[in-house]
PDB file of C-alpha atoms in Angstrom:
ATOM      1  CA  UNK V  14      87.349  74.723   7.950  1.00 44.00           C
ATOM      2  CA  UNK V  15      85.579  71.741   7.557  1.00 44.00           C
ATOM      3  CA  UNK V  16      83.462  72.517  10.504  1.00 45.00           C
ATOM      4  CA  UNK V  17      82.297  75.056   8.453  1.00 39.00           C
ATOM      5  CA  UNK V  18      80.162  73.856   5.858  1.00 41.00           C
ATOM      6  CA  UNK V  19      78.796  71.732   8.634  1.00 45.00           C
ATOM      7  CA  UNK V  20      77.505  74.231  10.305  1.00 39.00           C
ATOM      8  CA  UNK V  21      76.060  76.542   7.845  1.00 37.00           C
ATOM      9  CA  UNK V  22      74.373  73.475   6.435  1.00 43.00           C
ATOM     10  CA  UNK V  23      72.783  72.727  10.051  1.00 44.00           C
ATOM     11  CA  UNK V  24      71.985  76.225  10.051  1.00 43.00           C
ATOM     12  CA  UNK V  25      70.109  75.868   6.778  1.00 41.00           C
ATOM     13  CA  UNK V  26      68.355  72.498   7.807  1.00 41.00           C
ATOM     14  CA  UNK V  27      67.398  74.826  11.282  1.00 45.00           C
ATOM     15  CA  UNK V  28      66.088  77.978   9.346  1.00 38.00           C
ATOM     16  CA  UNK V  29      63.702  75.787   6.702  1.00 39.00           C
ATOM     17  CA  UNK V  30      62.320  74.024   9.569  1.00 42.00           C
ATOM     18  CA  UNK V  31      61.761  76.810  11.634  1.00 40.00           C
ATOM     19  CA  UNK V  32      60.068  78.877   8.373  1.00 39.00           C
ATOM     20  CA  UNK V  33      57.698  75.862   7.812  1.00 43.00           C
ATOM     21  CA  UNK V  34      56.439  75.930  11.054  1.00 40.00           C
ATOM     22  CA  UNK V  35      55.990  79.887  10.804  1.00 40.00           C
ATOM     23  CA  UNK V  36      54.217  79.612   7.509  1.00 39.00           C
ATOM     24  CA  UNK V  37      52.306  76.549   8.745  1.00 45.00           C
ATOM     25  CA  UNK V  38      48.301  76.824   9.043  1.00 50.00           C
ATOM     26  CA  UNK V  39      46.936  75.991  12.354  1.00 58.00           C
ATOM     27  CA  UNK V  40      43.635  76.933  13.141  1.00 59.00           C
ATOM     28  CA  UNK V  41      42.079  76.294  15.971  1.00 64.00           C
ATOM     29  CA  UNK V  42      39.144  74.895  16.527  1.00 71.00           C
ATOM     30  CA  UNK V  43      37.467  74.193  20.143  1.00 75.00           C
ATOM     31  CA  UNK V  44      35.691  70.752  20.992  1.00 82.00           C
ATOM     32  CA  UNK V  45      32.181  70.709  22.181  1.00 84.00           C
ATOM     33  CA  UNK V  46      32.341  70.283  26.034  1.00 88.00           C
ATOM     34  CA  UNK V  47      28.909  69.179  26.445  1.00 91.00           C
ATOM     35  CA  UNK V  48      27.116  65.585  25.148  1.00 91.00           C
ATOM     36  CA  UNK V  49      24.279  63.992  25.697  1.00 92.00           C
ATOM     37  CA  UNK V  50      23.490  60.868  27.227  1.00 92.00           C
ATOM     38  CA  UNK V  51      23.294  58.061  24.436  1.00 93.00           C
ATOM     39  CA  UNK V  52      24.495  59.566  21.278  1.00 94.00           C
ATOM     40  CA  UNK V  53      28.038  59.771  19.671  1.00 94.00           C
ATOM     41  CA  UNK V  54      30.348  62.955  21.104  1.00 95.00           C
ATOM     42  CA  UNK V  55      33.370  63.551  18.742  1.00 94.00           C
ATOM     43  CA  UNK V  56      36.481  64.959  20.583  1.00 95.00           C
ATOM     44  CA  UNK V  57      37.888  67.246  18.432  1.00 92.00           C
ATOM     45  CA  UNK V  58      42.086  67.502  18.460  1.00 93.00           C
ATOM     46  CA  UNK V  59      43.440  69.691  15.081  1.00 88.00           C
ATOM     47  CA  UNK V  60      46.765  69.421  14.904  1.00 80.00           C
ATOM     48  CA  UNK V  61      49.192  71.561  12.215  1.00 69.00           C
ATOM     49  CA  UNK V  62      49.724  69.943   8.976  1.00 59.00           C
ATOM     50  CA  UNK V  63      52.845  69.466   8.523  1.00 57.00           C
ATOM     51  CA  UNK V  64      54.777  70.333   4.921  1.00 58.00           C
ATOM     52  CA  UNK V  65      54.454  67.747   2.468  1.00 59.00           C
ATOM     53  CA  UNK V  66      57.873  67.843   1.125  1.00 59.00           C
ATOM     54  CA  UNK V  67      58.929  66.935   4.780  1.00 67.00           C
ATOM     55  CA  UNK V  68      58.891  63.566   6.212  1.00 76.00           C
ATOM     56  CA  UNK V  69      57.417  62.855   9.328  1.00 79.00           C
ATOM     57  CA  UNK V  70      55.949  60.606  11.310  1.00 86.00           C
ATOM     58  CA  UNK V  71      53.040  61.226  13.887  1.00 89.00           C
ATOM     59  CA  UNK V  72      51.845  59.572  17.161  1.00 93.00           C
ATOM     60  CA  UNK V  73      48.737  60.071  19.126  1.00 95.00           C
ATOM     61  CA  UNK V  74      47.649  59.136  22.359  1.00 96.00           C
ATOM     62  CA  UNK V  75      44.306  59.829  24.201  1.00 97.00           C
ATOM     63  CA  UNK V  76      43.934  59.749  28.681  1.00 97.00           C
ATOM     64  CA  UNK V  77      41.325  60.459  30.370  1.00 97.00           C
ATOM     65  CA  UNK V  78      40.913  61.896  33.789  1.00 96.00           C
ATOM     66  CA  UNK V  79      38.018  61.424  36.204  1.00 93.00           C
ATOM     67  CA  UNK V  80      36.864  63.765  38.262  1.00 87.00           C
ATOM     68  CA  UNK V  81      39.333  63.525  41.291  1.00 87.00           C
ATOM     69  CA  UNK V  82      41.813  61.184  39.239  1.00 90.00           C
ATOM     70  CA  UNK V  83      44.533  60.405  36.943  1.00 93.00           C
ATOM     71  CA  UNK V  84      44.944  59.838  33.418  1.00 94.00           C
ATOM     72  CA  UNK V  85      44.529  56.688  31.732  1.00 95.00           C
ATOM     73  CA  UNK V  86      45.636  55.961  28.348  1.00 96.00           C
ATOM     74  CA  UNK V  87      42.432  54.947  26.446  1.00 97.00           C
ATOM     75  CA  UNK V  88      43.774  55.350  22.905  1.00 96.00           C
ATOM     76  CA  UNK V  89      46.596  55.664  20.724  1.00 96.00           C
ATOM     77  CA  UNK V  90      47.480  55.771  16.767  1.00 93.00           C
ATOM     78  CA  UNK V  91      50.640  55.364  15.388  1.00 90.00           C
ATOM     79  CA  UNK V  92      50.453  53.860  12.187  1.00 86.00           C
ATOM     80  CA  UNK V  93      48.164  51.470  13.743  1.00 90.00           C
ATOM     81  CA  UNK V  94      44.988  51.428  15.957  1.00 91.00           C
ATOM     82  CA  UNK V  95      45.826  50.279  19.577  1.00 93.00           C
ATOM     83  CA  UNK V  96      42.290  50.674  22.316  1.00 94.00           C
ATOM     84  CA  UNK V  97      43.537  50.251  26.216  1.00 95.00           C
ATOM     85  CA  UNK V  98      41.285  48.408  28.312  1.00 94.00           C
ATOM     86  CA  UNK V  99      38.556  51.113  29.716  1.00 93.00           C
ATOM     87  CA  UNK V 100      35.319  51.864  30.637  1.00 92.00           C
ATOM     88  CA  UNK V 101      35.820  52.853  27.111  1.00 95.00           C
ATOM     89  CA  UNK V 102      36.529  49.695  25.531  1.00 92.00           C
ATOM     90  CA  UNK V 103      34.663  49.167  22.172  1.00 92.00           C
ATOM     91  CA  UNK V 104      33.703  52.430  22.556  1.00 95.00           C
ATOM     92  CA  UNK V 105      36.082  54.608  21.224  1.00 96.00           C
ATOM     93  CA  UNK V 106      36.519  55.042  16.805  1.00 94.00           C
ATOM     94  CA  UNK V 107      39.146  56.950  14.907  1.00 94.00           C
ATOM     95  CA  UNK V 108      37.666  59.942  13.547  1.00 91.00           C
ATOM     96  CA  UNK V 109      41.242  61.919  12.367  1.00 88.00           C
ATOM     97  CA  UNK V 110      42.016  62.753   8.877  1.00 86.00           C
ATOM     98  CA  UNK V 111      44.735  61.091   6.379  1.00 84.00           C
ATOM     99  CA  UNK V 112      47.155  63.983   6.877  1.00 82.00           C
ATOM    100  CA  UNK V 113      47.266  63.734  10.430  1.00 84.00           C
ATOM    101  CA  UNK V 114      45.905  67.428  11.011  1.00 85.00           C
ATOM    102  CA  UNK V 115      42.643  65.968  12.281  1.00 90.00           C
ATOM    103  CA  UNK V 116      43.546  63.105  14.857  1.00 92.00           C
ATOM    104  CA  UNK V 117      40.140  62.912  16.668  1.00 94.00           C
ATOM    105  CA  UNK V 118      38.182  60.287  18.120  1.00 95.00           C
ATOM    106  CA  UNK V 119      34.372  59.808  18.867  1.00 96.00           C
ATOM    107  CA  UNK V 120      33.298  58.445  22.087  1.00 96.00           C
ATOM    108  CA  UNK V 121      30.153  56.359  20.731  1.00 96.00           C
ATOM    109  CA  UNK V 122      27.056  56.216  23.108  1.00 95.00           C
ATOM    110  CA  UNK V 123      28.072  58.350  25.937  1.00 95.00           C
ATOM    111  CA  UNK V 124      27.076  57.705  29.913  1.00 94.00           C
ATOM    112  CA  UNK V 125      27.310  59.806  32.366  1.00 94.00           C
ATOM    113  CA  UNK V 126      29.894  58.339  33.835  1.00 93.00           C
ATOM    114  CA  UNK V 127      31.845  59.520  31.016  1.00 95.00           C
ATOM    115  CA  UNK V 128      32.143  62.797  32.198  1.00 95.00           C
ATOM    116  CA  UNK V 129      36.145  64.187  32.920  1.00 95.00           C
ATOM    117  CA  UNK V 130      39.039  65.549  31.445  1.00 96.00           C
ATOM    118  CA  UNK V 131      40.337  64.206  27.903  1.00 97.00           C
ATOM    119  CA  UNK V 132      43.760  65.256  27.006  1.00 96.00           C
ATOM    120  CA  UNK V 133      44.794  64.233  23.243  1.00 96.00           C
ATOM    121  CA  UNK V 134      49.159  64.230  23.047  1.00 96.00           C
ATOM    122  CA  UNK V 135      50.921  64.887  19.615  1.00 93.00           C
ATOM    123  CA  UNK V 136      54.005  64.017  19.108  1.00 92.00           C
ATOM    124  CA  UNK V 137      55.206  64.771  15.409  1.00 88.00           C
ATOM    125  CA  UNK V 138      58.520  63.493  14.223  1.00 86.00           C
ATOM    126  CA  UNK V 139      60.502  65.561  11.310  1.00 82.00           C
ATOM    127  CA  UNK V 140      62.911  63.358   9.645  1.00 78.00           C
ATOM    128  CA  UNK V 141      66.293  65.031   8.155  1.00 76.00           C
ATOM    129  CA  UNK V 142      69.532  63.872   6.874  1.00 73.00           C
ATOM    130  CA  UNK V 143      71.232  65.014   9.710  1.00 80.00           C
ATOM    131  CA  UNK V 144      68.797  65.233  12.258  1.00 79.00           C
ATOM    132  CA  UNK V 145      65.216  64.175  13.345  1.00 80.00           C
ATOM    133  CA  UNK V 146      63.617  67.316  15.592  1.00 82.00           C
ATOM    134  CA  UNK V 147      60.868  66.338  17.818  1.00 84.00           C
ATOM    135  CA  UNK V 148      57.911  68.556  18.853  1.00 86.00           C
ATOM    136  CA  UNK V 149      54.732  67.868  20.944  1.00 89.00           C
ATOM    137  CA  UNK V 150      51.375  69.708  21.438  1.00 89.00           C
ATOM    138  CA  UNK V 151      48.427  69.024  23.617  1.00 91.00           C
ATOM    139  CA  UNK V 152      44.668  69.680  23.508  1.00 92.00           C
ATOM    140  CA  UNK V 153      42.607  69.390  26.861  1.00 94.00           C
ATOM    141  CA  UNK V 154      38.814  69.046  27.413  1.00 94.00           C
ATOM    142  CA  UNK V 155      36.828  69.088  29.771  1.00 95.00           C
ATOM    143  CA  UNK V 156      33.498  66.924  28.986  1.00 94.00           C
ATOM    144  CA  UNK V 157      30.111  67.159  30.507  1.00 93.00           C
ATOM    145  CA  UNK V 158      27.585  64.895  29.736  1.00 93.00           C
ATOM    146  CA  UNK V 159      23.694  65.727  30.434  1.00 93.00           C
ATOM    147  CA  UNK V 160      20.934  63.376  30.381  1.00 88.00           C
ATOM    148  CA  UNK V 161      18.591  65.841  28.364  1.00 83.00           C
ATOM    149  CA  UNK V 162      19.953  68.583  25.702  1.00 74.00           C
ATOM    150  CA  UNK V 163      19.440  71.479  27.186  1.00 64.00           C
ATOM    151  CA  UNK V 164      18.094  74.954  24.686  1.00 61.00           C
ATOM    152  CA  UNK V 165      20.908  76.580  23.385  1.00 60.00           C
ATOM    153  CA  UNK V 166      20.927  80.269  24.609  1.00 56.00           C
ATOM    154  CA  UNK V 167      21.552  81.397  20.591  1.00 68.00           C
ATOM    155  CA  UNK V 168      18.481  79.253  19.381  1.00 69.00           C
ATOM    156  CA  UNK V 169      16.494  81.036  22.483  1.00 71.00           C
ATOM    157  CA  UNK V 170      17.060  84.224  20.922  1.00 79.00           C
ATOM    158  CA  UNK V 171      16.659  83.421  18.016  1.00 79.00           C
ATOM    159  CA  UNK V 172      13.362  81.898  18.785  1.00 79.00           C
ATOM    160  CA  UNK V 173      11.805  84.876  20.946  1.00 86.00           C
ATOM    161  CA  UNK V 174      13.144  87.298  17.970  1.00 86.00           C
ATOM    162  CA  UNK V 175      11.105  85.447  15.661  1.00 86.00           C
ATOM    163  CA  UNK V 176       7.838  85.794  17.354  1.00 85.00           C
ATOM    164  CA  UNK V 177       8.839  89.680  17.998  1.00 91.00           C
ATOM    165  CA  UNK V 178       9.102  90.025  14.174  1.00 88.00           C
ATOM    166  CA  UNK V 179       5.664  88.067  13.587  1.00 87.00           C
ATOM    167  CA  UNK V 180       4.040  90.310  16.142  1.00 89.00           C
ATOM    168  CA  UNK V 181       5.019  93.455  14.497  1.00 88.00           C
ATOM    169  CA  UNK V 182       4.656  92.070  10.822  1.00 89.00           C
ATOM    170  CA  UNK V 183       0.861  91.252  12.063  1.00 92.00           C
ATOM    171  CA  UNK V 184       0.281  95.180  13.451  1.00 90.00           C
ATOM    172  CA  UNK V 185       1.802  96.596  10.133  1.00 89.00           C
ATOM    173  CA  UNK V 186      -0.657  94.334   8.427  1.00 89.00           C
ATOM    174  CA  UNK V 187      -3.262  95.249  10.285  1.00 89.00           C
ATOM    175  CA  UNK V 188      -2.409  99.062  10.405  1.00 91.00           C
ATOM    176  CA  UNK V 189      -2.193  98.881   6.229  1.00 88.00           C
ATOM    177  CA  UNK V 190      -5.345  97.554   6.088  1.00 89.00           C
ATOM    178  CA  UNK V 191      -7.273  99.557   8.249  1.00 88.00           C
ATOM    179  CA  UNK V 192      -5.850 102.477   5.795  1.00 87.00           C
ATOM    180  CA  UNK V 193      -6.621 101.131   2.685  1.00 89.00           C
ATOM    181  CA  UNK V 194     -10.157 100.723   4.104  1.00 86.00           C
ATOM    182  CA  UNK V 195     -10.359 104.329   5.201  1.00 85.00           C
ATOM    183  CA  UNK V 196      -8.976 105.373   1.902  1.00 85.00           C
ATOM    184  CA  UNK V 197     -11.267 103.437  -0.121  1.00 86.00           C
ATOM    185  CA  UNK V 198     -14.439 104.367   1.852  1.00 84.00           C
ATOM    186  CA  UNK V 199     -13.615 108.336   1.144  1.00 83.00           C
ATOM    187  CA  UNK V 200     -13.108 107.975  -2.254  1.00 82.00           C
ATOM    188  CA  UNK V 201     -16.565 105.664  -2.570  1.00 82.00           C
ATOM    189  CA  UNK V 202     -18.115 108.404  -0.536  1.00 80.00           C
ATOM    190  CA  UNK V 203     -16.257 111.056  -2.430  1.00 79.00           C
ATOM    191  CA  UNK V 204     -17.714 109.865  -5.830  1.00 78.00           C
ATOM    192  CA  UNK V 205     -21.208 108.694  -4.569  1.00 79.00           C
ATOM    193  CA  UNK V 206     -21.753 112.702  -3.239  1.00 75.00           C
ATOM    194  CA  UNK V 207     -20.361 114.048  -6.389  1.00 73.00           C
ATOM    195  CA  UNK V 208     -23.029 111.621  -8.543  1.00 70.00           C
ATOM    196  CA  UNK V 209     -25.432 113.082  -5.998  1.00 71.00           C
ATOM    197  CA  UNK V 210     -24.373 116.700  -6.475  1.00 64.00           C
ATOM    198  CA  UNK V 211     -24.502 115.933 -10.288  1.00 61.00           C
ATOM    199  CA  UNK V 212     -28.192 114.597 -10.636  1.00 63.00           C
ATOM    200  CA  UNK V 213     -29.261 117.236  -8.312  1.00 63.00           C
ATOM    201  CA  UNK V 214     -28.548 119.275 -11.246  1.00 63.00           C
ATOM    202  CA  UNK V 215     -31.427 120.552 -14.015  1.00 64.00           C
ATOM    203  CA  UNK V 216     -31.386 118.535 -16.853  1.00 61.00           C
ATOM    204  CA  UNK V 217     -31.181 122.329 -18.810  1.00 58.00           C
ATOM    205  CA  UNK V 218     -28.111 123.044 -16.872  1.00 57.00           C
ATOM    206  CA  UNK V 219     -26.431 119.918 -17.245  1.00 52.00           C
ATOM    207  CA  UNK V 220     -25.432 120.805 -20.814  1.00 57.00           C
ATOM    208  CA  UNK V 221     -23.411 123.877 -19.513  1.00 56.00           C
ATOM    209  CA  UNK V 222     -20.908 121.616 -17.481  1.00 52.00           C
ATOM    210  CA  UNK V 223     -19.381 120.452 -20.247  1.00 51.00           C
ATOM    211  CA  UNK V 224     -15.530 122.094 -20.716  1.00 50.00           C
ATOM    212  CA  UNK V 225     -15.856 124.067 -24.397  1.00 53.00           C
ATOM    213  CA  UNK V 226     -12.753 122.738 -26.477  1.00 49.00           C
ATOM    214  CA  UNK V 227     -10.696 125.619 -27.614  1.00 53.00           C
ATOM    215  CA  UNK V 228      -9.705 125.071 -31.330  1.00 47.00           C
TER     216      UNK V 228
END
């Protein structure tokens, strides 16, 4: 019987976990995959937050993989900052967030050489009274680095839309004042024959055109 109260209290302890993680936000966001030579390329890792009113404790690591290699550890947190010695060395800056749901890095003035396969490791602690469940995710990307940016296909079309809409706002302009033109040249021409009409007229007649007002 003992075993009993045990068991439904592990079963508790199992059932909040597993709920938190359920009801946990993760959203997830890709990394750029392309950088250019010479600037600063942030690797982007999001990790779930985990529930405030459970203890845990979170370690990251970083590797990198060259083309035809293996991983090498280049980075880790855990509390603390540790760099491996890499072509990376002095290179590399914490860019996560306080709550450990950001736990990226930014590779600062990137060479072509840098170019591979990063893999960013979680490994997320959850600390209990009667036990202390471990999980671990993983985030791969694969880099490129360019010498010159290249045009983004979006900003292309964007681009060639623009000068489509400029074209045909010009024409409309065009086409409304080529009306107004013709529109204002009948009605001068309109009035200038009806003054003609009207002093074509006998001064003795001119008397009768007036409208009689009825009383």
């Amino acid at each position: 019987m003992a075993a009993l109260p045990r068991l439904v209290c592990a079963s508790s302890v199992a059932l909040v976990v597993w709920a938190g993680f359920c009801s946990a936000v993760c959203v997830e966001v890709p990394s750029e995959t392309e950088a250019v030579q010479g600037t600063h390329m942030k690797l982007l890792c999001i990790s779930c937050m985990k529930r405030e009113e459970v203890t845990a404790s979170t370690m990251v690591e970083w590797f990198y993989r060259p083309e035809g290699g293996k991983d090498e550890p280049i980075y880790k947190y855990e509390k603390k900052i540790h760099e491996f010695p890499s072509r990376f060395s002095g290179r590399l800056q914490w860019n996560g967030s306080k709550d450990m749901q950001d736990v990226s890095i930014t590779v600062l003035n990137v060479t072509l050489n840098d170019s591979g396969i990063y893999t960013c490791n979680i490994t997320r602690e959850f600390e209990f009274e009667i036990h202390r469940p471990l999980f671990t995710s993983s985030r791969v990307i694969h880099l490129t680095v360019v010498e010159e940016a290249g045009e983004d296909f979006t900003s292309v079309i964007s681009e060639i839309m623009m000068y489509i809409l400029l074209v045909f706002l010009t024409l409309w302009l065009l086409i409304e004042m080529v009306y107004c033109y013709r529109k204002v040249s009948k009605a001068e021409e309109a009035a200038q024959e009806n003054a003609t009409d009207y002093l074509a007229i006998p001064s003795e007649n001119k008397e009768n055109c007036a409208v009689p007002v009825e009383e």
